[in-house]
XYZ file of C-alpha atoms in Angstrom:
91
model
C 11.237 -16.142 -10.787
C 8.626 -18.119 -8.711
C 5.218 -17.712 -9.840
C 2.145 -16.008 -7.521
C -0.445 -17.384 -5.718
C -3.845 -15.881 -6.727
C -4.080 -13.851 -3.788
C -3.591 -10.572 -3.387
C -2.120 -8.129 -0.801
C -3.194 -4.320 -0.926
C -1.278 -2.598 1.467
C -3.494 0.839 2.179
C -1.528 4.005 3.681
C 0.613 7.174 3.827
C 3.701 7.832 2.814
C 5.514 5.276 4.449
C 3.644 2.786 2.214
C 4.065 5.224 -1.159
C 7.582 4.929 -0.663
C 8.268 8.632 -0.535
C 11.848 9.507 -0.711
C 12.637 13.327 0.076
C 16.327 13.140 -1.616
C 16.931 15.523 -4.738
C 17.322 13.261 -7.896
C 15.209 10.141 -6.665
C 11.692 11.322 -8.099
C 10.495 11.157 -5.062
C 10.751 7.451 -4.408
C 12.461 5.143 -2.956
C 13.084 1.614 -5.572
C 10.503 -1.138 -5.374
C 13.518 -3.609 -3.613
C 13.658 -0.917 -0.578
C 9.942 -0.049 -0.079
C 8.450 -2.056 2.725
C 5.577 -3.141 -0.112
C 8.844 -4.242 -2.498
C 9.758 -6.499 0.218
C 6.811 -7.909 1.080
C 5.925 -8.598 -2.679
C 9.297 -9.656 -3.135
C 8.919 -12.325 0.033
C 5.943 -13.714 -0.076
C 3.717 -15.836 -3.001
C 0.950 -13.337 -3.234
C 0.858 -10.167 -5.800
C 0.938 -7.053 -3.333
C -0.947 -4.166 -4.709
C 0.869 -0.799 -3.094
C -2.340 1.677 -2.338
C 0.190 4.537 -0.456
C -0.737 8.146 -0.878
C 1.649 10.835 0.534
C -0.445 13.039 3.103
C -2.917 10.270 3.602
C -3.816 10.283 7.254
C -5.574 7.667 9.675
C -9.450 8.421 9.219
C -10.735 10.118 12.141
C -14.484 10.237 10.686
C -17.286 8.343 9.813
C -17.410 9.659 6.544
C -13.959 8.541 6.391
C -14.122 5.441 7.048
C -17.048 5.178 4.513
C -15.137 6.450 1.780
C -11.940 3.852 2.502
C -14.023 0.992 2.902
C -15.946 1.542 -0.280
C -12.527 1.845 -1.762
C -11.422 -1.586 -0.697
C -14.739 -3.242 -1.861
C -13.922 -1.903 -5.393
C -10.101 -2.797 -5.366
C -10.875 -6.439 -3.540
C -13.326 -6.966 -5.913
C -10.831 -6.062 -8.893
C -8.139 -8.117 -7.607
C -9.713 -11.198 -5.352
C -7.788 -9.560 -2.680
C -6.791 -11.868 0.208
C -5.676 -9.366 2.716
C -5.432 -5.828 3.747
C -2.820 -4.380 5.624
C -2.815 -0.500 6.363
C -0.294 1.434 7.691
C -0.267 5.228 8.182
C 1.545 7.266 10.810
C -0.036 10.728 12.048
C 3.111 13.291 13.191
């Protein structure tokens, strides 16, 4: 197994980046190889720190957008994060 670079990747977001898998019998997840954070952890030198929350939806306030941005600060600041990368898809 290669080793990781320092760096850090938290990947912030819905469902999508939780993993969520709907089947009976899967506990609700899809495996860390087949999440799209799996992959990228899998692929790449840096440690990627999967942040995904079912329901979570893009921030349409400024209270919002507070609130997640405080939340980085404290997980960067944990983890000498290098990068964010957010994903979240509204239906």
């Amino acid at each position: 197994m290669e080793s990781k670079m320092a760096g850090t990747i938290i990947c912030y977001g819905d469902s999508n980046t939780f993993g969520y898998d709907s089947r009976v019998g899967t506990e609700g997840r899809f495996p860390k190889e087949i999440r799209w954070t799996g992959i990228l952890d899998d692929r790449t030198e840096y440690k990627v720190k999967n942040h995904g929350i079912c329901g979570r939806c893009i921030p349409e306030m400024t209270g919002q957008m507070d609130f997640i941005c405080k939340q980085i600060k404290s997980w960067a600041k944990k983890s000498c994060t290098d990068m964010v990368v957010s994903y979240a898809r509204d239906e």
